[in-house]
PDB file of C-alpha atoms in Angstrom:
ATOM      1  CA  MET A   1     144.874 123.657 123.417  1.00 46.00           C
ATOM      2  CA  ILE A   2     148.394 123.524 124.997  1.00 44.00           C
ATOM      3  CA  MET A   3     149.465 119.987 125.818  1.00 48.00           C
ATOM      4  CA  PRO A   4     151.914 119.285 128.727  1.00 47.00           C
ATOM      5  CA  SER A   5     155.472 118.593 127.635  1.00 47.00           C
ATOM      6  CA  GLN A   6     156.661 114.953 127.820  1.00 47.00           C
ATOM      7  CA  PRO A   7     160.243 113.727 128.577  1.00 47.00           C
ATOM      8  CA  SER A   8     162.369 113.213 125.504  1.00 47.00           C
ATOM      9  CA  HIS A   9     163.411 109.650 124.546  1.00 48.00           C
ATOM     10  CA  SER A  10     166.783 110.803 123.070  1.00 50.00           C
ATOM     11  CA  SER A  11     168.538 110.468 126.504  1.00 54.00           C
ATOM     12  CA  ASN A  12     167.628 106.749 126.729  1.00 59.00           C
ATOM     13  CA  VAL A  13     169.294 105.781 123.415  1.00 58.00           C
ATOM     14  CA  PRO A  14     172.930 105.404 124.684  1.00 63.00           C
ATOM     15  CA  LYS A  15     171.775 103.422 127.672  1.00 67.00           C
ATOM     16  CA  ARG A  16     169.864 101.023 125.449  1.00 70.00           C
ATOM     17  CA  ARG A  17     172.823 100.586 123.117  1.00 73.00           C
ATOM     18  CA  ALA A  18     175.199  99.758 126.071  1.00 75.00           C
ATOM     19  CA  ASP A  19     172.739  97.203 127.373  1.00 78.00           C
ATOM     20  CA  PHE A  20     172.598  95.630 123.925  1.00 80.00           C
ATOM     21  CA  TRP A  21     176.431  95.208 123.661  1.00 80.00           C
ATOM     22  CA  LEU A  22     176.628  93.783 127.170  1.00 82.00           C
ATOM     23  CA  ALA A  23     173.983  91.229 126.324  1.00 83.00           C
ATOM     24  CA  LEU A  24     175.781  90.295 123.104  1.00 85.00           C
ATOM     25  CA  ILE A  25     179.146  89.779 124.912  1.00 87.00           C
ATOM     26  CA  PHE A  26     177.467  87.723 127.577  1.00 83.00           C
ATOM     27  CA  ALA A  27     175.869  85.475 124.968  1.00 86.00           C
ATOM     28  CA  ILE A  28     179.197  84.885 123.156  1.00 88.00           C
ATOM     29  CA  ALA A  29     180.973  84.039 126.440  1.00 85.00           C
ATOM     30  CA  ALA A  30     178.253  81.595 127.374  1.00 85.00           C
ATOM     31  CA  ASN A  31     178.580  79.827 124.000  1.00 84.00           C
ATOM     32  CA  LEU A  32     182.368  79.501 124.395  1.00 87.00           C
ATOM     33  CA  VAL A  33     182.000  78.014 127.875  1.00 81.00           C
ATOM     34  CA  PHE A  34     179.460  75.546 126.593  1.00 83.00           C
ATOM     35  CA  ILE A  35     181.767  74.418 123.723  1.00 83.00           C
ATOM     36  CA  GLY A  36     184.728  73.948 126.149  1.00 78.00           C
ATOM     37  CA  LEU A  37     182.619  71.832 128.461  1.00 79.00           C
ATOM     38  CA  LEU A  38     181.516  69.699 125.539  1.00 78.00           C
ATOM     39  CA  VAL A  39     185.095  69.050 124.371  1.00 68.00           C
ATOM     40  CA  PHE A  40     186.272  68.247 127.877  1.00 68.00           C
ATOM     41  CA  SER A  41     183.444  65.809 128.385  1.00 68.00           C
ATOM     42  CA  VAL A  42     184.287  63.916 125.161  1.00 58.00           C
ATOM     43  CA  SER A  43     188.028  63.662 126.012  1.00 60.00           C
ATOM     44  CA  TRP A  44     187.332  62.470 129.531  1.00 51.00           C
ATOM     45  CA  ARG A  45     184.966  59.726 128.407  1.00 56.00           C
ATOM     46  CA  ASN A  46     187.579  58.361 125.802  1.00 54.00           C
ATOM     47  CA  PRO A  47     190.971  57.818 127.588  1.00 56.00           C
ATOM     48  CA  PRO A  48     194.037  57.409 125.281  1.00 56.00           C
ATOM     49  CA  PRO A  49     195.113  53.748 124.503  1.00 55.00           C
ATOM     50  CA  GLU A  50     198.269  52.223 126.016  1.00 60.00           C
ATOM     51  CA  PRO A  51     201.329  52.726 123.788  1.00 57.00           C
ATOM     52  CA  VAL A  52     202.786  49.732 121.844  1.00 54.00           C
ATOM     53  CA  THR A  53     206.487  49.756 121.052  1.00 59.00           C
ATOM     54  CA  ALA A  54     207.415  48.752 117.519  1.00 52.00           C
ATOM     55  CA  GLU A  55     210.177  49.626 115.288  1.00 54.00           C
ATOM     56  CA  LEU A  56     209.118  50.401 111.912  1.00 49.00           C
ATOM     57  CA  TYR A  57     210.794  52.101 109.153  1.00 48.00           C
ATOM     58  CA  ALA A  58     208.967  54.628 107.397  1.00 52.00           C
ATOM     59  CA  PRO A  59     210.074  57.128 104.926  1.00 55.00           C
ATOM     60  CA  PRO A  60     210.290  60.531 106.246  1.00 56.00           C
ATOM     61  CA  ALA A  61     206.977  62.164 106.203  1.00 56.00           C
ATOM     62  CA  PRO A  62     206.631  65.235 104.232  1.00 56.00           C
ATOM     63  CA  ASP A  63     206.333  68.399 106.082  1.00 60.00           C
ATOM     64  CA  PRO A  64     202.745  68.843 107.158  1.00 56.00           C
ATOM     65  CA  LYS A  65     200.947  71.565 105.515  1.00 59.00           C
ATOM     66  CA  PRO A  66     199.890  74.245 107.861  1.00 62.00           C
ATOM     67  CA  LEU A  67     196.196  74.126 108.686  1.00 62.00           C
ATOM     68  CA  PRO A  68     194.218  77.029 107.471  1.00 64.00           C
ATOM     69  CA  PRO A  69     193.235  79.391 110.148  1.00 65.00           C
ATOM     70  CA  PRO A  70     189.691  78.907 111.336  1.00 65.00           C
ATOM     71  CA  GLU A  71     187.189  81.044 109.653  1.00 65.00           C
ATOM     72  CA  PRO A  72     185.919  83.703 111.898  1.00 63.00           C
ATOM     73  CA  GLN A  73     182.421  83.138 113.149  1.00 67.00           C
ATOM     74  CA  PRO A  74     180.006  85.539 111.548  1.00 63.00           C
ATOM     75  CA  LYS A  75     178.733  88.003 113.974  1.00 64.00           C
ATOM     76  CA  PRO A  76     175.008  87.996 114.397  1.00 61.00           C
ATOM     77  CA  PRO A  77     173.416  90.911 112.682  1.00 64.00           C
ATOM     78  CA  VAL A  78     172.800  93.696 114.974  1.00 62.00           C
ATOM     79  CA  THR A  79     169.289  94.969 114.658  1.00 70.00           C
ATOM     80  CA  PRO A  80     169.246  98.598 115.458  1.00 63.00           C
ATOM     81  CA  PRO A  81     166.535  99.546 117.860  1.00 64.00           C
ATOM     82  CA  PRO A  82     163.535 101.114 116.215  1.00 65.00           C
ATOM     83  CA  GLU A  83     163.752 104.793 115.950  1.00 64.00           C
ATOM     84  CA  VAL A  84     161.293 106.338 118.237  1.00 63.00           C
ATOM     85  CA  LYS A  85     159.935 109.551 116.942  1.00 63.00           C
ATOM     86  CA  PRO A  86     158.873 112.041 119.478  1.00 61.00           C
ATOM     87  CA  PRO A  87     155.117 112.539 119.453  1.00 63.00           C
ATOM     88  CA  GLU A  88     153.970 115.465 117.448  1.00 63.00           C
ATOM     89  CA  GLN A  89     152.458 118.168 119.465  1.00 66.00           C
ATOM     90  CA  PRO A  90     148.842 118.704 118.283  1.00 65.00           C
ATOM     91  CA  ASP A  91     148.002 122.070 116.881  1.00 71.00           C
ATOM     92  CA  PRO A  92     145.456 123.765 119.184  1.00 82.00           C
ATOM     93  CA  GLU A  93     143.680 125.372 116.231  1.00 82.00           C
ATOM     94  CA  ILE A  94     143.359 122.006 114.475  1.00 87.00           C
ATOM     95  CA  ALA A  95     141.943 120.460 117.668  1.00 83.00           C
ATOM     96  CA  ILE A  96     139.485 123.340 117.989  1.00 89.00           C
ATOM     97  CA  LYS A  97     138.475 122.999 114.338  1.00 87.00           C
ATOM     98  CA  LYS A  98     138.134 119.241 114.733  1.00 87.00           C
ATOM     99  CA  LYS A  99     135.984 119.689 117.825  1.00 88.00           C
ATOM    100  CA  LYS A 100     133.848 122.268 116.049  1.00 89.00           C
ATOM    101  CA  GLU A 101     133.538 119.919 113.043  1.00 90.00           C
ATOM    102  CA  GLU A 102     132.465 117.070 115.311  1.00 90.00           C
ATOM    103  CA  GLU A 103     129.954 119.333 117.040  1.00 90.00           C
ATOM    104  CA  ARG A 104     128.673 120.473 113.644  1.00 92.00           C
ATOM    105  CA  ARG A 105     128.272 116.857 112.476  1.00 92.00           C
ATOM    106  CA  LYS A 106     126.512 115.997 115.713  1.00 92.00           C
ATOM    107  CA  GLN A 107     124.186 118.986 115.273  1.00 92.00           C
ATOM    108  CA  GLU A 108     123.532 118.035 111.658  1.00 92.00           C
ATOM    109  CA  ALA A 109     122.840 114.430 112.658  1.00 94.00           C
ATOM    110  CA  ALA A 110     120.547 115.618 115.471  1.00 93.00           C
ATOM    111  CA  GLU A 111     118.782 118.016 113.091  1.00 91.00           C
ATOM    112  CA  LYS A 112     118.439 115.263 110.486  1.00 92.00           C
ATOM    113  CA  ALA A 113     117.025 112.906 113.104  1.00 93.00           C
ATOM    114  CA  ARG A 114     114.650 115.636 114.274  1.00 93.00           C
ATOM    115  CA  GLN A 115     113.523 116.329 110.712  1.00 92.00           C
ATOM    116  CA  GLU A 116     113.004 112.628 110.077  1.00 91.00           C
ATOM    117  CA  LYS A 117     111.025 112.358 113.316  1.00 92.00           C
ATOM    118  CA  LEU A 118     108.913 115.375 112.330  1.00 92.00           C
ATOM    119  CA  LYS A 119     108.389 113.860 108.882  1.00 92.00           C
ATOM    120  CA  LYS A 120     107.328 110.533 110.393  1.00 91.00           C
ATOM    121  CA  GLU A 121     105.017 112.325 112.823  1.00 92.00           C
ATOM    122  CA  GLN A 122     103.554 114.349 109.951  1.00 92.00           C
ATOM    123  CA  LEU A 123     103.047 111.203 107.864  1.00 92.00           C
ATOM    124  CA  GLU A 124     101.475 109.437 110.843  1.00 92.00           C
ATOM    125  CA  LYS A 125      99.242 112.468 111.444  1.00 92.00           C
ATOM    126  CA  GLU A 126      98.206 112.528 107.792  1.00 91.00           C
ATOM    127  CA  ARG A 127      97.545 108.781 107.903  1.00 93.00           C
ATOM    128  CA  ILE A 128      95.381 109.154 111.008  1.00 93.00           C
ATOM    129  CA  GLU A 129      93.506 112.083 109.445  1.00 90.00           C
ATOM    130  CA  LYS A 130      92.942 110.119 106.238  1.00 91.00           C
ATOM    131  CA  GLU A 131      91.698 107.116 108.192  1.00 92.00           C
ATOM    132  CA  LYS A 132      89.451 109.395 110.242  1.00 93.00           C
ATOM    133  CA  ALA A 133      88.136 111.088 107.095  1.00 92.00           C
ATOM    134  CA  ALA A 134      87.560 107.677 105.506  1.00 93.00           C
ATOM    135  CA  ARG A 135      85.692 106.478 108.606  1.00 92.00           C
ATOM    136  CA  GLU A 136      83.614 109.648 108.732  1.00 93.00           C
ATOM    137  CA  LYS A 137      82.856 109.326 105.017  1.00 93.00           C
ATOM    138  CA  ALA A 138      81.909 105.669 105.429  1.00 93.00           C
ATOM    139  CA  GLU A 139      79.750 106.531 108.450  1.00 92.00           C
ATOM    140  CA  LYS A 140      78.075 109.371 106.547  1.00 93.00           C
ATOM    141  CA  GLU A 141      77.431 107.115 103.575  1.00 93.00           C
ATOM    142  CA  ARG A 142      76.078 104.447 105.909  1.00 93.00           C
ATOM    143  CA  LEU A 143      73.722 106.929 107.589  1.00 94.00           C
ATOM    144  CA  GLU A 144      72.582 108.267 104.224  1.00 91.00           C
ATOM    145  CA  ARG A 145      72.093 104.725 102.973  1.00 94.00           C
ATOM    146  CA  GLU A 146      70.121 103.798 106.088  1.00 94.00           C
ATOM    147  CA  LYS A 147      68.088 106.993 105.751  1.00 93.00           C
ATOM    148  CA  LYS A 148      67.275 106.209 102.130  1.00 92.00           C
ATOM    149  CA  GLU A 149      66.444 102.636 103.051  1.00 93.00           C
ATOM    150  CA  LYS A 150      64.124 103.837 105.832  1.00 92.00           C
ATOM    151  CA  GLU A 151      62.507 106.380 103.517  1.00 93.00           C
ATOM    152  CA  GLU A 152      62.122 103.742 100.817  1.00 93.00           C
ATOM    153  CA  LYS A 153      60.718 101.305 103.353  1.00 94.00           C
ATOM    154  CA  ALA A 154      58.312 103.952 104.703  1.00 94.00           C
ATOM    155  CA  ARG A 155      57.267 104.846 101.147  1.00 93.00           C
ATOM    156  CA  LYS A 156      56.653 101.212 100.293  1.00 94.00           C
ATOM    157  CA  GLU A 157      54.745 100.684 103.550  1.00 94.00           C
ATOM    158  CA  THR A 158      52.646 103.786 102.814  1.00 94.00           C
ATOM    159  CA  GLU A 159      51.977 102.596  99.295  1.00 94.00           C
ATOM    160  CA  GLN A 160      51.176  99.119 100.597  1.00 93.00           C
ATOM    161  CA  LYS A 161      48.808 100.562 103.196  1.00 94.00           C
ATOM    162  CA  ALA A 162      47.241 102.762 100.543  1.00 95.00           C
ATOM    163  CA  ARG A 163      46.805  99.764  98.256  1.00 93.00           C
ATOM    164  CA  GLU A 164      45.398  97.713 101.123  1.00 94.00           C
ATOM    165  CA  GLU A 165      43.066 100.546 102.094  1.00 94.00           C
ATOM    166  CA  ALA A 166      41.964 100.979  98.497  1.00 94.00           C
ATOM    167  CA  ALA A 167      41.454  97.227  98.206  1.00 95.00           C
ATOM    168  CA  ARG A 168      39.494  97.212 101.479  1.00 94.00           C
ATOM    169  CA  ARG A 169      37.311 100.088 100.335  1.00 93.00           C
ATOM    170  CA  GLU A 170      36.860  98.452  96.966  1.00 93.00           C
ATOM    171  CA  ALA A 171      35.931  95.200  98.686  1.00 95.00           C
ATOM    172  CA  GLU A 172      33.514  97.028 100.964  1.00 93.00           C
ATOM    173  CA  LEU A 173      32.039  98.852  98.004  1.00 93.00           C
ATOM    174  CA  GLN A 174      31.701  95.651  96.050  1.00 92.00           C
ATOM    175  CA  LYS A 175      30.146  93.998  99.097  1.00 91.00           C
ATOM    176  CA  MET A 176      27.754  96.908  99.523  1.00 90.00           C
ATOM    177  CA  LEU A 177      26.875  96.757  95.855  1.00 92.00           C
ATOM    178  CA  ALA A 178      26.462  93.002  96.045  1.00 92.00           C
ATOM    179  CA  ASP A 179      24.376  93.320  99.200  1.00 90.00           C
ATOM    180  CA  GLN A 180      22.350  96.047  97.583  1.00 91.00           C
ATOM    181  CA  ARG A 181      21.854  93.957  94.456  1.00 89.00           C
ATOM    182  CA  LYS A 182      20.848  91.044  96.646  1.00 88.00           C
ATOM    183  CA  ARG A 183      18.450  93.224  98.602  1.00 89.00           C
ATOM    184  CA  ASP A 184      17.100  94.639  95.390  1.00 91.00           C
ATOM    185  CA  GLU A 185      16.720  91.173  93.973  1.00 91.00           C
ATOM    186  CA  LEU A 186      15.052  89.953  97.158  1.00 92.00           C
ATOM    187  CA  GLN A 187      12.826  93.019  97.272  1.00 91.00           C
ATOM    188  CA  ALA A 188      11.892  92.555  93.650  1.00 93.00           C
ATOM    189  CA  ALA A 189      11.235  88.883  94.264  1.00 91.00           C
ATOM    190  CA  GLN A 190       9.167  89.753  97.336  1.00 91.00           C
ATOM    191  CA  ASP A 191       7.284  92.462  95.420  1.00 92.00           C
ATOM    192  CA  ARG A 192       6.503  89.997  92.676  1.00 94.00           C
ATOM    193  CA  TRP A 193       5.414  87.437  95.293  1.00 93.00           C
ATOM    194  CA  VAL A 194       3.166  89.944  97.120  1.00 92.00           C
ATOM    195  CA  GLN A 195       1.761  91.169  93.828  1.00 93.00           C
ATOM    196  CA  SER A 196       0.957  87.609  92.806  1.00 93.00           C
ATOM    197  CA  ILE A 197      -0.932  87.102  96.129  1.00 92.00           C
ATOM    198  CA  ARG A 198      -2.838  90.365  95.712  1.00 92.00           C
ATOM    199  CA  ILE A 199      -3.761  89.463  92.180  1.00 92.00           C
ATOM    200  CA  LYS A 200      -5.064  86.044  93.283  1.00 92.00           C
ATOM    201  CA  VAL A 201      -7.023  87.510  96.220  1.00 93.00           C
ATOM    202  CA  LEU A 202      -8.502  90.356  94.122  1.00 90.00           C
ATOM    203  CA  GLY A 203      -9.565  87.785  91.556  1.00 90.00           C
ATOM    204  CA  ASN A 204     -11.663  86.116  94.225  1.00 92.00           C
ATOM    205  CA  VAL A 205     -13.257  89.324  95.598  1.00 90.00           C
ATOM    206  CA  ASN A 206     -16.996  89.785  94.897  1.00 90.00           C
ATOM    207  CA  LEU A 207     -17.336  93.569  95.070  1.00 87.00           C
ATOM    208  CA  PRO A 208     -20.564  94.792  96.686  1.00 86.00           C
ATOM    209  CA  PRO A 209     -22.691  97.293  94.707  1.00 83.00           C
ATOM    210  CA  ASN A 210     -22.682 101.041  95.243  1.00 81.00           C
ATOM    211  CA  ILE A 211     -18.996 101.317  96.353  1.00 82.00           C
ATOM    212  CA  GLU A 212     -17.997 104.933  96.315  1.00 82.00           C
ATOM    213  CA  GLY A 213     -14.421 105.947  95.638  1.00 84.00           C
ATOM    214  CA  ASN A 214     -11.451 103.622  96.095  1.00 87.00           C
ATOM    215  CA  PRO A 215     -11.553 102.573  99.760  1.00 88.00           C
ATOM    216  CA  GLU A 216      -8.435 100.845 101.280  1.00 91.00           C
ATOM    217  CA  ALA A 217      -8.601  97.789 103.502  1.00 92.00           C
ATOM    218  CA  ILE A 218      -5.446  96.457 105.190  1.00 95.00           C
ATOM    219  CA  PHE A 219      -5.230  92.805 106.295  1.00 95.00           C
ATOM    220  CA  LEU A 220      -2.573  90.821 108.152  1.00 95.00           C
ATOM    221  CA  ILE A 221      -2.413  87.387 106.572  1.00 94.00           C
ATOM    222  CA  ILE A 222      -0.954  84.553 108.629  1.00 95.00           C
ATOM    223  CA  GLN A 223       0.229  81.674 106.468  1.00 94.00           C
ATOM    224  CA  LEU A 224       2.418  78.605 106.321  1.00 94.00           C
ATOM    225  CA  PRO A 225       5.469  78.192 104.051  1.00 93.00           C
ATOM    226  CA  THR A 226       3.255  75.999 101.869  1.00 92.00           C
ATOM    227  CA  GLY A 227       0.945  79.005 101.234  1.00 91.00           C
ATOM    228  CA  GLU A 228      -1.954  77.719 103.341  1.00 94.00           C
ATOM    229  CA  VAL A 229      -3.730  80.598 105.086  1.00 94.00           C
ATOM    230  CA  ILE A 230      -4.157  80.137 108.825  1.00 94.00           C
ATOM    231  CA  ASP A 231      -5.998  83.409 109.460  1.00 93.00           C
ATOM    232  CA  ALA A 232      -6.606  86.920 108.077  1.00 93.00           C
ATOM    233  CA  LYS A 233      -6.972  89.869 110.438  1.00 94.00           C
ATOM    234  CA  LEU A 234      -8.343  93.272 109.456  1.00 94.00           C
ATOM    235  CA  GLN A 235      -5.912  95.934 110.600  1.00 93.00           C
ATOM    236  CA  LYS A 236      -7.520  98.910 108.871  1.00 92.00           C
ATOM    237  CA  SER A 237     -11.060  99.031 107.657  1.00 92.00           C
ATOM    238  CA  SER A 238     -11.960 100.581 104.356  1.00 89.00           C
ATOM    239  CA  GLY A 239     -15.038 102.158 105.938  1.00 89.00           C
ATOM    240  CA  ASN A 240     -17.246  99.805 103.931  1.00 91.00           C
ATOM    241  CA  ALA A 241     -18.019  96.674 105.945  1.00 91.00           C
ATOM    242  CA  ALA A 242     -19.357  94.863 102.867  1.00 91.00           C
ATOM    243  CA  TYR A 243     -16.062  95.459 101.071  1.00 92.00           C
ATOM    244  CA  ASP A 244     -14.033  94.383 104.131  1.00 92.00           C
ATOM    245  CA  ASP A 245     -16.027  91.095 104.344  1.00 94.00           C
ATOM    246  CA  ALA A 246     -15.652  90.490 100.619  1.00 93.00           C
ATOM    247  CA  VAL A 247     -11.860  90.852 100.881  1.00 93.00           C
ATOM    248  CA  TYR A 248     -11.695  88.516 103.903  1.00 95.00           C
ATOM    249  CA  ARG A 249     -13.666  85.810 102.082  1.00 95.00           C
ATOM    250  CA  ALA A 250     -11.432  86.222  99.011  1.00 94.00           C
ATOM    251  CA  ILE A 251      -8.265  85.742 101.137  1.00 94.00           C
ATOM    252  CA  MET A 252      -9.534  82.562 102.713  1.00 94.00           C
ATOM    253  CA  LYS A 253     -10.750  81.334  99.317  1.00 93.00           C
ATOM    254  CA  SER A 254      -7.296  81.979  97.750  1.00 92.00           C
ATOM    255  CA  SER A 255      -5.570  79.521 100.123  1.00 91.00           C
ATOM    256  CA  PRO A 256      -3.032  78.156  99.383  1.00 93.00           C
ATOM    257  CA  LEU A 257      -1.465  81.415  98.326  1.00 93.00           C
ATOM    258  CA  PRO A 258       1.293  81.570  95.674  1.00 93.00           C
ATOM    259  CA  LYS A 259       4.757  80.662  97.014  1.00 92.00           C
ATOM    260  CA  PRO A 260       7.699  83.034  96.476  1.00 92.00           C
ATOM    261  CA  GLU A 261      10.357  82.443  93.820  1.00 89.00           C
ATOM    262  CA  ARG A 262      13.043  82.482  96.539  1.00 89.00           C
ATOM    263  CA  ALA A 263      12.381  80.893  99.898  1.00 89.00           C
ATOM    264  CA  GLU A 264      14.307  83.591 101.783  1.00 91.00           C
ATOM    265  CA  VAL A 265      11.655  86.233 100.954  1.00 90.00           C
ATOM    266  CA  PHE A 266       8.872  84.262 102.615  1.00 92.00           C
ATOM    267  CA  VAL A 267       7.044  86.156 105.396  1.00 91.00           C
ATOM    268  CA  ARG A 268       4.730  84.322 107.759  1.00 94.00           C
ATOM    269  CA  ASN A 269       2.743  87.420 108.753  1.00 94.00           C
ATOM    270  CA  LEU A 270       2.131  89.261 105.507  1.00 92.00           C
ATOM    271  CA  ARG A 271       0.567  92.700 105.580  1.00 94.00           C
ATOM    272  CA  LEU A 272      -1.431  93.506 102.409  1.00 91.00           C
ATOM    273  CA  VAL A 273      -3.382  96.535 101.176  1.00 92.00           C
ATOM    274  CA  PHE A 274      -6.445  96.020  99.009  1.00 91.00           C
ATOM    275  CA  ARG A 275      -8.270  98.676  96.942  1.00 89.00           C
ATOM    276  CA  PRO A 276     -11.260  97.836  94.733  1.00 84.00           C
ATOM    277  CA  LYS A 277      -9.998  99.872  91.772  1.00 79.00           C
ATOM    278  CA  ASP A 278      -6.371  98.686  91.772  1.00 73.00           C
TER     279      ASP A 278
END
């Protein structure tokens, strides 16, 4: 780059030196005037005393020694004006190189900043991805855990229902068996009761002569819980009136009839079958 030429300072040096000497002379003259004024002022304020006449003898005074000449006043040191060096003209190639170097540093700084920004963005992206992966993993584990818990809960509920169902069936079976045992016991007790009545009635039957075969007569016996017979009704005749009458008389004679072992098997209207050869 070509810089515009500037005016040289060498032409101003003589002018500055002349101004300096003029100022110095003016300062010395001013000091001399000031000293003269000071001396005049002192002599004017102190007038000389009036002379007194007296005759005195005095030896002749020796010749006065001449006064030494006054020492010259030292001149103030003259400080030379600072030497002004003309500005160096910059080298265009150096300026171009410097500008290129600055541009290169700026580019490097911009590239470094861009790389750092990309690195930060990459780190932030990786952090976000890791957090997302961690959340997805945690969510997946939570869903799997909930699924297992639901399956375990369903399995336990199924097992509990199965146990309850098995217990219910077992209870029903036991109840059925107990009911059946009770019915069997009641039936056995009733059979024993009926058999005891038949035995007592048959013991009081006076069989008529010439009975052929083993005829069957069925009677409905109406009785009280105490065993007292209220009435006996023939429901099916044996075909032998003498045998039917003999059985009726035996029933009425057997009152009171035997009572059952268990009160719950008592039947007010008891239907009985009688055969002569039983």
